[in-house]
Amino acid sequence: EERFHNEPLRTKKAQYFTEYDLAKLKKIEASDIPHWYPRRKMMDVEDPSKPWGVKWRAGTSNFRTVDELYTRRNLWAMAALIAAGKKASSSDPFLLAIVGMALGVSRMNMYVPTNYSMQNRIMKGTYYTPQISTAVNIYPQYVNKLKTIRKAEGELCEHLVGPILVDQNTVLIADKYPVNSFDFIFTDPAYVDKIQYGELNFIWDAWLGFDGQWLRNEIVVNNVRNKTVEDWDHDMRIVFTRLYDALKSGRWMSLCYHDTDPATWTRLQKMLLDTGFEVHTVTVLDPIQKSMNQKSAEKVVKSDLVVNCRKPR
């Protein structure tokens, strides 16, 4: 059964809508949430008069703290799941499932009247809160995410043939290993200002209780945080030097790059050559599943370029 806010007066549905639905919502709004949840200011910017980041938009990013991105009941449900997940003996898959749905169950989820069953309609790569959003039932979303993670774990276990290291910090990986220790490196570095990874990861970081210290060392161009192209160039050169040292002589590094700006493309190649790499070929990595922008927009990179470079013997 469904009940609507505009049911004809004096019907049982109208009576139940007022007595049960509205009453429950009012009770939730007036109650204290008995679990921890992040009240953190977006990007830790305390001044409410200033933009909190590049992705901040007046009118469409109308929230200043993480919790304001949620309806009260979905915030309560997320907080309850986080509390339960942290009590598990192996909390990783549970917490991963929770943060995996964190944006899809927020006020960013757009209401689509033509297809009521369609959920998780959010604009990716930004923080856009529509005028009318859909309040998604969190529990089925959580169960589906957990099933996906369990399935992925099973498939990975079938194909593992030896130790594998996955780490998001390239420089630290290179620091952990001696010179001339890597057989092959594939890296996908930051695309100047095109993707603001720090800002777009902030909601997940906040729910997991991370302190955000890594943002200070993020390699990105961001005018709000005073990170310039020169800073990006300087930091990328440090990374390439570490990778060059870690790679065995005569071995290869493939670098995936995705940018339409010819100036930064030239900068990137110059960095590689200055570090000592020999650039041999540039190939195309064409994704099968393209984004909506890649399908329809102009001046958008339709595929990734892969620079194959070699460390001389």
PDB file of C-alpha atoms in Angstrom:
ATOM      1  CA  GLU A   1       0.000   0.000   0.000  1.00  0.00           C
ATOM      2  CA  GLU A   2       1.040   3.596  -0.613  1.00  0.00           C
ATOM      3  CA  ARG A   3      -0.200   6.733   1.088  1.00  0.00           C
ATOM      4  CA  PHE A   4       0.185  10.212  -0.366  1.00  0.00           C
ATOM      5  CA  HIS A   5       0.257  13.651   1.186  1.00  0.00           C
ATOM      6  CA  ASN A   6      -2.697  14.748  -0.952  1.00  0.00           C
ATOM      7  CA  GLU A   7      -5.102  11.884  -0.221  1.00  0.00           C
ATOM      8  CA  PRO A   8      -8.788  12.964  -0.334  1.00  0.00           C
ATOM      9  CA  LEU A   9      -9.877  14.266   3.062  1.00  0.00           C
ATOM     10  CA  ARG A  10     -11.805  12.041   5.470  1.00  0.00           C
ATOM     11  CA  THR A  11     -10.517   8.846   3.900  1.00  0.00           C
ATOM     12  CA  LYS A  12      -8.761   6.201   5.981  1.00  0.00           C
ATOM     13  CA  LYS A  13      -5.515   6.780   4.053  1.00  0.00           C
ATOM     14  CA  ALA A  14      -5.590  10.517   4.792  1.00  0.00           C
ATOM     15  CA  GLN A  15      -6.241   9.795   8.460  1.00  0.00           C
ATOM     16  CA  TYR A  16      -3.395   7.258   8.619  1.00  0.00           C
ATOM     17  CA  PHE A  17      -1.015   9.609   6.788  1.00  0.00           C
ATOM     18  CA  THR A  18      -1.507  12.246   9.470  1.00  0.00           C
ATOM     19  CA  GLU A  19      -1.691   9.870  12.412  1.00  0.00           C
ATOM     20  CA  TYR A  20       1.188   7.548  11.547  1.00  0.00           C
ATOM     21  CA  ASP A  21       3.420   8.908   8.766  1.00  0.00           C
ATOM     22  CA  LEU A  22       3.612  12.552   9.801  1.00  0.00           C
ATOM     23  CA  ALA A  23       3.600  11.662  13.481  1.00  0.00           C
ATOM     24  CA  LYS A  24       6.561   9.299  13.018  1.00  0.00           C
ATOM     25  CA  LEU A  25       8.510  11.873  11.010  1.00  0.00           C
ATOM     26  CA  LYS A  26       7.908  14.550  13.653  1.00  0.00           C
ATOM     27  CA  LYS A  27       9.024  12.160  16.389  1.00  0.00           C
ATOM     28  CA  ILE A  28      12.228  11.355  14.483  1.00  0.00           C
ATOM     29  CA  GLU A  29      12.973  15.041  13.914  1.00  0.00           C
ATOM     30  CA  ALA A  30      12.487  15.824  17.605  1.00  0.00           C
ATOM     31  CA  SER A  31      14.555  12.888  18.923  1.00  0.00           C
ATOM     32  CA  ASP A  32      18.252  12.689  19.687  1.00  0.00           C
ATOM     33  CA  ILE A  33      20.148  10.143  17.583  1.00  0.00           C
ATOM     34  CA  PRO A  34      21.647   7.666  20.087  1.00  0.00           C
ATOM     35  CA  HIS A  35      24.731   6.923  17.958  1.00  0.00           C
ATOM     36  CA  TRP A  36      27.823   8.760  16.771  1.00  0.00           C
ATOM     37  CA  TYR A  37      27.625  10.476  13.391  1.00  0.00           C
ATOM     38  CA  PRO A  38      29.931  13.047  11.728  1.00  0.00           C
ATOM     39  CA  ARG A  39      29.047  16.672  12.496  1.00  0.00           C
ATOM     40  CA  ARG A  40      32.214  17.756  10.763  1.00  0.00           C
ATOM     41  CA  LYS A  41      32.342  20.973   8.713  1.00  0.00           C
ATOM     42  CA  MET A  42      32.863  20.310   5.009  1.00  0.00           C
ATOM     43  CA  MET A  43      36.593  20.313   4.243  1.00  0.00           C
ATOM     44  CA  ASP A  44      37.020  21.546   7.844  1.00  0.00           C
ATOM     45  CA  VAL A  45      36.256  25.142   6.778  1.00  0.00           C
ATOM     46  CA  GLU A  46      34.837  26.872   9.856  1.00  0.00           C
ATOM     47  CA  ASP A  47      33.913  30.228   8.285  1.00  0.00           C
ATOM     48  CA  PRO A  48      30.304  29.907   6.992  1.00  0.00           C
ATOM     49  CA  SER A  49      30.757  32.861   4.635  1.00  0.00           C
ATOM     50  CA  LYS A  50      33.476  31.150   2.583  1.00  0.00           C
ATOM     51  CA  PRO A  51      33.173  28.363  -0.025  1.00  0.00           C
ATOM     52  CA  TRP A  52      34.372  25.086   1.484  1.00  0.00           C
ATOM     53  CA  GLY A  53      35.893  23.886  -1.769  1.00  0.00           C
ATOM     54  CA  VAL A  54      35.954  23.887  -5.556  1.00  0.00           C
ATOM     55  CA  LYS A  55      32.860  21.649  -5.607  1.00  0.00           C
ATOM     56  CA  TRP A  56      30.872  24.087  -3.447  1.00  0.00           C
ATOM     57  CA  ARG A  57      28.029  25.726  -5.362  1.00  0.00           C
ATOM     58  CA  ALA A  58      25.732  28.387  -3.923  1.00  0.00           C
ATOM     59  CA  GLY A  59      22.170  27.068  -3.895  1.00  0.00           C
ATOM     60  CA  THR A  60      23.001  23.513  -4.995  1.00  0.00           C
ATOM     61  CA  SER A  61      25.534  22.652  -2.282  1.00  0.00           C
ATOM     62  CA  ASN A  62      23.327  24.020   0.495  1.00  0.00           C
ATOM     63  CA  PHE A  63      24.967  22.238   3.410  1.00  0.00           C
ATOM     64  CA  ARG A  64      27.953  23.141   5.574  1.00  0.00           C
ATOM     65  CA  THR A  65      28.373  19.956   7.633  1.00  0.00           C
ATOM     66  CA  VAL A  66      28.340  16.271   6.666  1.00  0.00           C
ATOM     67  CA  ASP A  67      25.197  15.475   8.669  1.00  0.00           C
ATOM     68  CA  GLU A  68      23.227  18.221   6.878  1.00  0.00           C
ATOM     69  CA  LEU A  69      23.536  16.177   3.692  1.00  0.00           C
ATOM     70  CA  TYR A  70      21.019  13.642   5.078  1.00  0.00           C
ATOM     71  CA  THR A  71      17.429  13.530   6.167  1.00  0.00           C
ATOM     72  CA  ARG A  72      17.111  12.936   9.906  1.00  0.00           C
ATOM     73  CA  ARG A  73      15.910   9.334   9.600  1.00  0.00           C
ATOM     74  CA  ASN A  74      18.567   8.331   7.051  1.00  0.00           C
ATOM     75  CA  LEU A  75      21.222   9.956   9.218  1.00  0.00           C
ATOM     76  CA  TRP A  76      19.940   7.888  12.158  1.00  0.00           C
ATOM     77  CA  ALA A  77      19.964   4.690  10.073  1.00  0.00           C
ATOM     78  CA  MET A  78      23.518   5.330   8.828  1.00  0.00           C
ATOM     79  CA  ALA A  79      24.704   6.030  12.368  1.00  0.00           C
ATOM     80  CA  ALA A  80      23.076   2.817  13.646  1.00  0.00           C
ATOM     81  CA  LEU A  81      24.735   0.748  10.897  1.00  0.00           C
ATOM     82  CA  ILE A  82      28.140   2.313  11.558  1.00  0.00           C
ATOM     83  CA  ALA A  83      27.797   1.524  15.271  1.00  0.00           C
ATOM     84  CA  ALA A  84      26.860  -2.089  14.523  1.00  0.00           C
ATOM     85  CA  GLY A  85      29.585  -2.485  11.890  1.00  0.00           C
ATOM     86  CA  LYS A  86      32.334  -1.332  14.261  1.00  0.00           C
ATOM     87  CA  LYS A  87      31.323  -4.023  16.747  1.00  0.00           C
ATOM     88  CA  ALA A  88      31.934  -6.795  14.204  1.00  0.00           C
ATOM     89  CA  SER A  89      35.106  -8.859  14.632  1.00  0.00           C
ATOM     90  CA  SER A  90      36.033  -8.141  11.018  1.00  0.00           C
ATOM     91  CA  SER A  91      34.467  -4.752  10.379  1.00  0.00           C
ATOM     92  CA  ASP A  92      36.000  -3.957   6.965  1.00  0.00           C
ATOM     93  CA  PRO A  93      33.279  -5.389   4.667  1.00  0.00           C
ATOM     94  CA  PHE A  94      30.490  -3.917   6.800  1.00  0.00           C
ATOM     95  CA  LEU A  95      32.024  -0.432   6.905  1.00  0.00           C
ATOM     96  CA  LEU A  96      32.858  -0.613   3.188  1.00  0.00           C
ATOM     97  CA  ALA A  97      29.212  -1.406   2.407  1.00  0.00           C
ATOM     98  CA  ILE A  98      28.030   1.510   4.533  1.00  0.00           C
ATOM     99  CA  VAL A  99      30.316   4.125   2.993  1.00  0.00           C
ATOM    100  CA  GLY A 100      29.625   2.609  -0.432  1.00  0.00           C
ATOM    101  CA  MET A 101      26.012   3.746  -0.190  1.00  0.00           C
ATOM    102  CA  ALA A 102      26.686   6.967   1.753  1.00  0.00           C
ATOM    103  CA  LEU A 103      26.088   9.305  -1.197  1.00  0.00           C
ATOM    104  CA  GLY A 104      23.235   7.349  -2.766  1.00  0.00           C
ATOM    105  CA  VAL A 105      21.105   7.586   0.392  1.00  0.00           C
ATOM    106  CA  SER A 106      21.767  11.301   0.916  1.00  0.00           C
ATOM    107  CA  ARG A 107      19.720  14.327  -0.132  1.00  0.00           C
ATOM    108  CA  MET A 108      21.706  14.272  -3.378  1.00  0.00           C
ATOM    109  CA  ASN A 109      19.412  11.474  -4.592  1.00  0.00           C
ATOM    110  CA  MET A 110      17.142  13.126  -7.161  1.00  0.00           C
ATOM    111  CA  TYR A 111      13.412  12.485  -7.332  1.00  0.00           C
ATOM    112  CA  VAL A 112      12.522  11.127 -10.792  1.00  0.00           C
ATOM    113  CA  PRO A 113       8.709  11.162 -11.237  1.00  0.00           C
ATOM    114  CA  THR A 114       8.844   9.172 -14.486  1.00  0.00           C
ATOM    115  CA  ASN A 115      10.525   6.204 -12.845  1.00  0.00           C
ATOM    116  CA  TYR A 116       9.747   5.885  -9.158  1.00  0.00           C
ATOM    117  CA  SER A 117      11.684   2.626  -8.773  1.00  0.00           C
ATOM    118  CA  MET A 118      14.946   4.156  -9.980  1.00  0.00           C
ATOM    119  CA  GLN A 119      17.181   4.882  -6.990  1.00  0.00           C
ATOM    120  CA  ASN A 120      20.641   6.320  -6.399  1.00  0.00           C
ATOM    121  CA  ARG A 121      20.163   9.019  -9.031  1.00  0.00           C
ATOM    122  CA  ILE A 122      22.981  11.317  -7.992  1.00  0.00           C
ATOM    123  CA  MET A 123      25.205  13.596 -10.039  1.00  0.00           C
ATOM    124  CA  LYS A 124      28.648  12.061  -9.707  1.00  0.00           C
ATOM    125  CA  GLY A 125      31.767  14.166  -9.387  1.00  0.00           C
ATOM    126  CA  THR A 126      30.025  17.008  -7.566  1.00  0.00           C
ATOM    127  CA  TYR A 127      27.843  17.822  -4.541  1.00  0.00           C
ATOM    128  CA  TYR A 128      24.504  18.703  -6.083  1.00  0.00           C
ATOM    129  CA  THR A 129      21.411  18.648  -3.860  1.00  0.00           C
ATOM    130  CA  PRO A 130      18.241  18.883  -5.973  1.00  0.00           C
ATOM    131  CA  GLN A 131      15.126  20.811  -4.998  1.00  0.00           C
ATOM    132  CA  ILE A 132      13.230  17.523  -4.588  1.00  0.00           C
ATOM    133  CA  SER A 133      15.120  14.453  -3.437  1.00  0.00           C
ATOM    134  CA  THR A 134      14.153  10.840  -2.783  1.00  0.00           C
ATOM    135  CA  ALA A 135      14.508   9.399   0.724  1.00  0.00           C
ATOM    136  CA  VAL A 136      15.838   5.910  -0.007  1.00  0.00           C
ATOM    137  CA  ASN A 137      15.173   2.988   2.337  1.00  0.00           C
ATOM    138  CA  ILE A 138      18.686   2.339   3.631  1.00  0.00           C
ATOM    139  CA  TYR A 139      18.532  -1.301   4.711  1.00  0.00           C
ATOM    140  CA  PRO A 140      17.954  -2.926   1.266  1.00  0.00           C
ATOM    141  CA  GLN A 141      20.707  -0.696  -0.127  1.00  0.00           C
ATOM    142  CA  TYR A 142      23.068  -1.899   2.593  1.00  0.00           C
ATOM    143  CA  VAL A 143      22.257  -5.580   2.009  1.00  0.00           C
ATOM    144  CA  ASN A 144      22.832  -5.246  -1.744  1.00  0.00           C
ATOM    145  CA  LYS A 145      26.185  -3.494  -1.219  1.00  0.00           C
ATOM    146  CA  LEU A 146      27.290  -6.204   1.190  1.00  0.00           C
ATOM    147  CA  LYS A 147      26.358  -8.947  -1.299  1.00  0.00           C
ATOM    148  CA  THR A 148      28.372  -7.190  -4.013  1.00  0.00           C
ATOM    149  CA  ILE A 149      31.418  -6.948  -1.741  1.00  0.00           C
ATOM    150  CA  ARG A 150      31.168 -10.602  -0.698  1.00  0.00           C
ATOM    151  CA  LYS A 151      30.889 -11.663  -4.341  1.00  0.00           C
ATOM    152  CA  ALA A 152      33.949  -9.589  -5.274  1.00  0.00           C
ATOM    153  CA  GLU A 153      35.933 -11.082  -2.383  1.00  0.00           C
ATOM    154  CA  GLY A 154      35.082 -14.595  -3.589  1.00  0.00           C
ATOM    155  CA  GLU A 155      36.099 -13.875  -7.164  1.00  0.00           C
ATOM    156  CA  LEU A 156      39.387 -12.284  -6.079  1.00  0.00           C
ATOM    157  CA  CYS A 157      40.267 -15.273  -3.914  1.00  0.00           C
ATOM    158  CA  GLU A 158      39.848 -17.584  -6.920  1.00  0.00           C
ATOM    159  CA  HIS A 159      42.507 -15.723  -8.917  1.00  0.00           C
ATOM    160  CA  LEU A 160      45.139 -14.769  -6.324  1.00  0.00           C
ATOM    161  CA  VAL A 161      48.472 -16.383  -7.187  1.00  0.00           C
ATOM    162  CA  GLY A 162      50.762 -14.534  -4.790  1.00  0.00           C
ATOM    163  CA  PRO A 163      51.126 -11.506  -2.531  1.00  0.00           C
ATOM    164  CA  ILE A 164      49.558  -8.300  -3.869  1.00  0.00           C
ATOM    165  CA  LEU A 165      50.037  -4.793  -2.503  1.00  0.00           C
ATOM    166  CA  VAL A 166      47.335  -2.181  -3.076  1.00  0.00           C
ATOM    167  CA  ASP A 167      47.984   1.307  -1.741  1.00  0.00           C
ATOM    168  CA  GLN A 168      46.732   4.758  -2.732  1.00  0.00           C
ATOM    169  CA  ASN A 169      49.977   6.492  -1.757  1.00  0.00           C
ATOM    170  CA  THR A 170      52.512   5.979  -4.547  1.00  0.00           C
ATOM    171  CA  VAL A 171      55.346   7.786  -2.788  1.00  0.00           C
ATOM    172  CA  LEU A 172      55.009   5.671   0.358  1.00  0.00           C
ATOM    173  CA  ILE A 173      55.043   2.453  -1.669  1.00  0.00           C
ATOM    174  CA  ALA A 174      58.284   3.492  -3.336  1.00  0.00           C
ATOM    175  CA  ASP A 175      59.734   4.412   0.070  1.00  0.00           C
ATOM    176  CA  LYS A 176      58.951   0.964   1.521  1.00  0.00           C
ATOM    177  CA  TYR A 177      61.022  -0.910  -1.066  1.00  0.00           C
ATOM    178  CA  PRO A 178      64.718  -0.760  -2.019  1.00  0.00           C
ATOM    179  CA  VAL A 179      66.020   0.758  -5.256  1.00  0.00           C
ATOM    180  CA  ASN A 180      65.598  -1.420  -8.361  1.00  0.00           C
ATOM    181  CA  SER A 181      62.932  -3.683  -6.838  1.00  0.00           C
ATOM    182  CA  PHE A 182      59.859  -3.281  -9.112  1.00  0.00           C
ATOM    183  CA  ASP A 183      59.369  -5.303 -12.310  1.00  0.00           C
ATOM    184  CA  PHE A 184      56.529  -3.162 -13.662  1.00  0.00           C
ATOM    185  CA  ILE A 185      54.619  -0.083 -12.528  1.00  0.00           C
ATOM    186  CA  PHE A 186      51.155   0.999 -13.636  1.00  0.00           C
ATOM    187  CA  THR A 187      50.124   4.351 -12.229  1.00  0.00           C
ATOM    188  CA  ASP A 188      47.142   6.629 -12.698  1.00  0.00           C
ATOM    189  CA  PRO A 189      48.137  10.019 -11.233  1.00  0.00           C
ATOM    190  CA  ALA A 190      46.059  13.070 -10.373  1.00  0.00           C
ATOM    191  CA  TYR A 191      44.725  15.004 -13.368  1.00  0.00           C
ATOM    192  CA  VAL A 192      45.669  18.521 -12.305  1.00  0.00           C
ATOM    193  CA  ASP A 193      42.314  20.120 -11.314  1.00  0.00           C
ATOM    194  CA  LYS A 194      39.948  17.833 -13.248  1.00  0.00           C
ATOM    195  CA  ILE A 195      39.017  15.516 -10.368  1.00  0.00           C
ATOM    196  CA  GLN A 196      38.983  16.863  -6.812  1.00  0.00           C
ATOM    197  CA  TYR A 197      39.596  13.550  -5.069  1.00  0.00           C
ATOM    198  CA  GLY A 198      40.001  15.075  -1.613  1.00  0.00           C
ATOM    199  CA  GLU A 199      36.709  16.948  -1.695  1.00  0.00           C
ATOM    200  CA  LEU A 200      34.808  14.052  -3.283  1.00  0.00           C
ATOM    201  CA  ASN A 201      36.164  11.592  -0.696  1.00  0.00           C
ATOM    202  CA  PHE A 202      35.396  13.841   2.252  1.00  0.00           C
ATOM    203  CA  ILE A 203      31.976  12.324   3.104  1.00  0.00           C
ATOM    204  CA  TRP A 204      33.447   8.816   3.190  1.00  0.00           C
ATOM    205  CA  ASP A 205      36.429   9.971   5.253  1.00  0.00           C
ATOM    206  CA  ALA A 206      34.099  11.640   7.748  1.00  0.00           C
ATOM    207  CA  TRP A 207      31.901   8.544   8.217  1.00  0.00           C
ATOM    208  CA  LEU A 208      35.007   6.384   8.759  1.00  0.00           C
ATOM    209  CA  GLY A 209      36.363   8.831  11.316  1.00  0.00           C
ATOM    210  CA  PHE A 210      39.536   9.728   9.404  1.00  0.00           C
ATOM    211  CA  ASP A 211      41.238  12.982  10.380  1.00  0.00           C
ATOM    212  CA  GLY A 212      41.813  14.229   6.828  1.00  0.00           C
ATOM    213  CA  GLN A 213      45.547  14.823   7.320  1.00  0.00           C
ATOM    214  CA  TRP A 214      46.256  13.257   3.909  1.00  0.00           C
ATOM    215  CA  LEU A 215      44.533  16.233   2.249  1.00  0.00           C
ATOM    216  CA  ARG A 216      47.541  18.412   3.045  1.00  0.00           C
ATOM    217  CA  ASN A 217      49.684  16.222   0.769  1.00  0.00           C
ATOM    218  CA  GLU A 218      47.097  15.739  -1.977  1.00  0.00           C
ATOM    219  CA  ILE A 219      48.562  16.362  -5.436  1.00  0.00           C
ATOM    220  CA  VAL A 220      45.898  18.511  -7.064  1.00  0.00           C
ATOM    221  CA  VAL A 221      45.279  22.020  -8.380  1.00  0.00           C
ATOM    222  CA  ASN A 222      42.717  23.686  -6.120  1.00  0.00           C
ATOM    223  CA  ASN A 223      42.339  27.463  -5.969  1.00  0.00           C
ATOM    224  CA  VAL A 224      40.282  27.378  -2.741  1.00  0.00           C
ATOM    225  CA  ARG A 225      43.095  25.541  -0.933  1.00  0.00           C
ATOM    226  CA  ASN A 226      45.827  27.569  -2.688  1.00  0.00           C
ATOM    227  CA  LYS A 227      47.248  24.570  -4.557  1.00  0.00           C
ATOM    228  CA  THR A 228      48.700  25.801  -7.877  1.00  0.00           C
ATOM    229  CA  VAL A 229      49.879  24.154 -11.107  1.00  0.00           C
ATOM    230  CA  GLU A 230      53.442  24.800  -9.953  1.00  0.00           C
ATOM    231  CA  ASP A 231      52.729  22.876  -6.742  1.00  0.00           C
ATOM    232  CA  TRP A 232      51.305  20.004  -8.816  1.00  0.00           C
ATOM    233  CA  ASP A 233      54.386  20.014 -11.059  1.00  0.00           C
ATOM    234  CA  HIS A 234      56.742  19.997  -8.067  1.00  0.00           C
ATOM    235  CA  ASP A 235      54.938  17.155  -6.265  1.00  0.00           C
ATOM    236  CA  MET A 236      54.560  15.024  -9.403  1.00  0.00           C
ATOM    237  CA  ARG A 237      58.307  15.284 -10.063  1.00  0.00           C
ATOM    238  CA  ILE A 238      58.977  13.911  -6.581  1.00  0.00           C
ATOM    239  CA  VAL A 239      56.647  10.978  -7.282  1.00  0.00           C
ATOM    240  CA  PHE A 240      58.266  10.200 -10.653  1.00  0.00           C
ATOM    241  CA  THR A 241      61.732  10.316  -9.091  1.00  0.00           C
ATOM    242  CA  ARG A 242      60.700   7.786  -6.409  1.00  0.00           C
ATOM    243  CA  LEU A 243      59.096   5.516  -9.017  1.00  0.00           C
ATOM    244  CA  TYR A 244      62.135   5.761 -11.271  1.00  0.00           C
ATOM    245  CA  ASP A 245      64.425   4.725  -8.438  1.00  0.00           C
ATOM    246  CA  ALA A 246      62.159   1.828  -7.405  1.00  0.00           C
ATOM    247  CA  LEU A 247      61.904   0.404 -10.950  1.00  0.00           C
ATOM    248  CA  LYS A 248      64.496  -2.130 -12.125  1.00  0.00           C
ATOM    249  CA  SER A 249      66.781  -1.079 -14.971  1.00  0.00           C
ATOM    250  CA  GLY A 250      65.370  -1.857 -18.391  1.00  0.00           C
ATOM    251  CA  ARG A 251      61.830  -2.329 -17.021  1.00  0.00           C
ATOM    252  CA  TRP A 252      58.669  -0.439 -17.850  1.00  0.00           C
ATOM    253  CA  MET A 253      56.161   1.946 -16.349  1.00  0.00           C
ATOM    254  CA  SER A 254      52.727   2.573 -17.890  1.00  0.00           C
ATOM    255  CA  LEU A 255      51.143   5.863 -16.903  1.00  0.00           C
ATOM    256  CA  CYS A 256      47.450   6.421 -17.531  1.00  0.00           C
ATOM    257  CA  TYR A 257      46.498  10.036 -18.209  1.00  0.00           C
ATOM    258  CA  HIS A 258      43.171  11.729 -18.905  1.00  0.00           C
ATOM    259  CA  ASP A 259      43.240  15.452 -19.687  1.00  0.00           C
ATOM    260  CA  THR A 260      42.267  17.674 -22.611  1.00  0.00           C
ATOM    261  CA  ASP A 261      44.682  20.484 -21.715  1.00  0.00           C
ATOM    262  CA  PRO A 262      47.726  20.370 -24.056  1.00  0.00           C
ATOM    263  CA  ALA A 263      49.801  22.475 -21.635  1.00  0.00           C
ATOM    264  CA  THR A 264      49.595  19.954 -18.775  1.00  0.00           C
ATOM    265  CA  TRP A 265      50.087  17.084 -21.256  1.00  0.00           C
ATOM    266  CA  THR A 266      53.361  18.735 -22.339  1.00  0.00           C
ATOM    267  CA  ARG A 267      54.331  19.307 -18.685  1.00  0.00           C
ATOM    268  CA  LEU A 268      53.748  15.623 -17.929  1.00  0.00           C
ATOM    269  CA  GLN A 269      55.984  14.408 -20.760  1.00  0.00           C
ATOM    270  CA  LYS A 270      58.703  16.860 -19.768  1.00  0.00           C
ATOM    271  CA  MET A 271      58.571  15.585 -16.176  1.00  0.00           C
ATOM    272  CA  LEU A 272      59.058  11.998 -17.353  1.00  0.00           C
ATOM    273  CA  LEU A 273      61.996  12.897 -19.603  1.00  0.00           C
ATOM    274  CA  ASP A 274      63.633  15.102 -16.934  1.00  0.00           C
ATOM    275  CA  THR A 275      63.362  12.207 -14.457  1.00  0.00           C
ATOM    276  CA  GLY A 276      65.254   9.927 -16.865  1.00  0.00           C
ATOM    277  CA  PHE A 277      62.494   7.841 -18.414  1.00  0.00           C
ATOM    278  CA  GLU A 278      62.500   7.029 -22.130  1.00  0.00           C
ATOM    279  CA  VAL A 279      59.016   7.591 -23.567  1.00  0.00           C
ATOM    280  CA  HIS A 280      58.444   4.865 -26.200  1.00  0.00           C
ATOM    281  CA  THR A 281      54.747   4.694 -27.062  1.00  0.00           C
ATOM    282  CA  VAL A 282      51.439   6.329 -26.233  1.00  0.00           C
ATOM    283  CA  THR A 283      48.499   3.933 -26.486  1.00  0.00           C
ATOM    284  CA  VAL A 284      44.772   4.361 -25.963  1.00  0.00           C
ATOM    285  CA  LEU A 285      42.800   2.730 -23.166  1.00  0.00           C
ATOM    286  CA  ASP A 286      39.207   2.871 -24.378  1.00  0.00           C
ATOM    287  CA  PRO A 287      36.652   2.191 -21.611  1.00  0.00           C
ATOM    288  CA  ILE A 288      33.720  -0.005 -22.593  1.00  0.00           C
ATOM    289  CA  GLN A 289      31.374   1.725 -20.160  1.00  0.00           C
ATOM    290  CA  LYS A 290      31.528   5.462 -20.804  1.00  0.00           C
ATOM    291  CA  SER A 291      30.109   8.200 -18.617  1.00  0.00           C
ATOM    292  CA  MET A 292      27.167  10.326 -19.745  1.00  0.00           C
ATOM    293  CA  ASN A 293      29.550  13.241 -20.387  1.00  0.00           C
ATOM    294  CA  GLN A 294      31.774  11.049 -22.552  1.00  0.00           C
ATOM    295  CA  LYS A 295      28.740   9.942 -24.561  1.00  0.00           C
ATOM    296  CA  SER A 296      27.157  13.336 -25.141  1.00  0.00           C
ATOM    297  CA  ALA A 297      29.391  16.300 -24.256  1.00  0.00           C
ATOM    298  CA  GLU A 298      31.902  18.037 -26.493  1.00  0.00           C
ATOM    299  CA  LYS A 299      35.551  18.654 -25.555  1.00  0.00           C
ATOM    300  CA  VAL A 300      35.500  15.670 -23.210  1.00  0.00           C
ATOM    301  CA  VAL A 301      38.203  13.005 -23.373  1.00  0.00           C
ATOM    302  CA  LYS A 302      36.513   9.871 -24.694  1.00  0.00           C
ATOM    303  CA  SER A 303      39.330   7.533 -23.658  1.00  0.00           C
ATOM    304  CA  ASP A 304      42.482   7.464 -21.550  1.00  0.00           C
ATOM    305  CA  LEU A 305      46.000   7.774 -22.911  1.00  0.00           C
ATOM    306  CA  VAL A 306      48.647   5.381 -21.611  1.00  0.00           C
ATOM    307  CA  VAL A 307      52.257   6.560 -21.757  1.00  0.00           C
ATOM    308  CA  ASN A 308      54.609   3.574 -21.867  1.00  0.00           C
ATOM    309  CA  CYS A 309      58.058   4.573 -20.670  1.00  0.00           C
ATOM    310  CA  ARG A 310      61.223   2.616 -19.877  1.00  0.00           C
ATOM    311  CA  LYS A 311      63.999   3.037 -17.372  1.00  0.00           C
ATOM    312  CA  PRO A 312      67.274   2.774 -19.354  1.00  0.00           C
ATOM    313  CA  ARG A 313      69.660  -0.068 -18.581  1.00  0.00           C
TER     314      ARG A 313
END
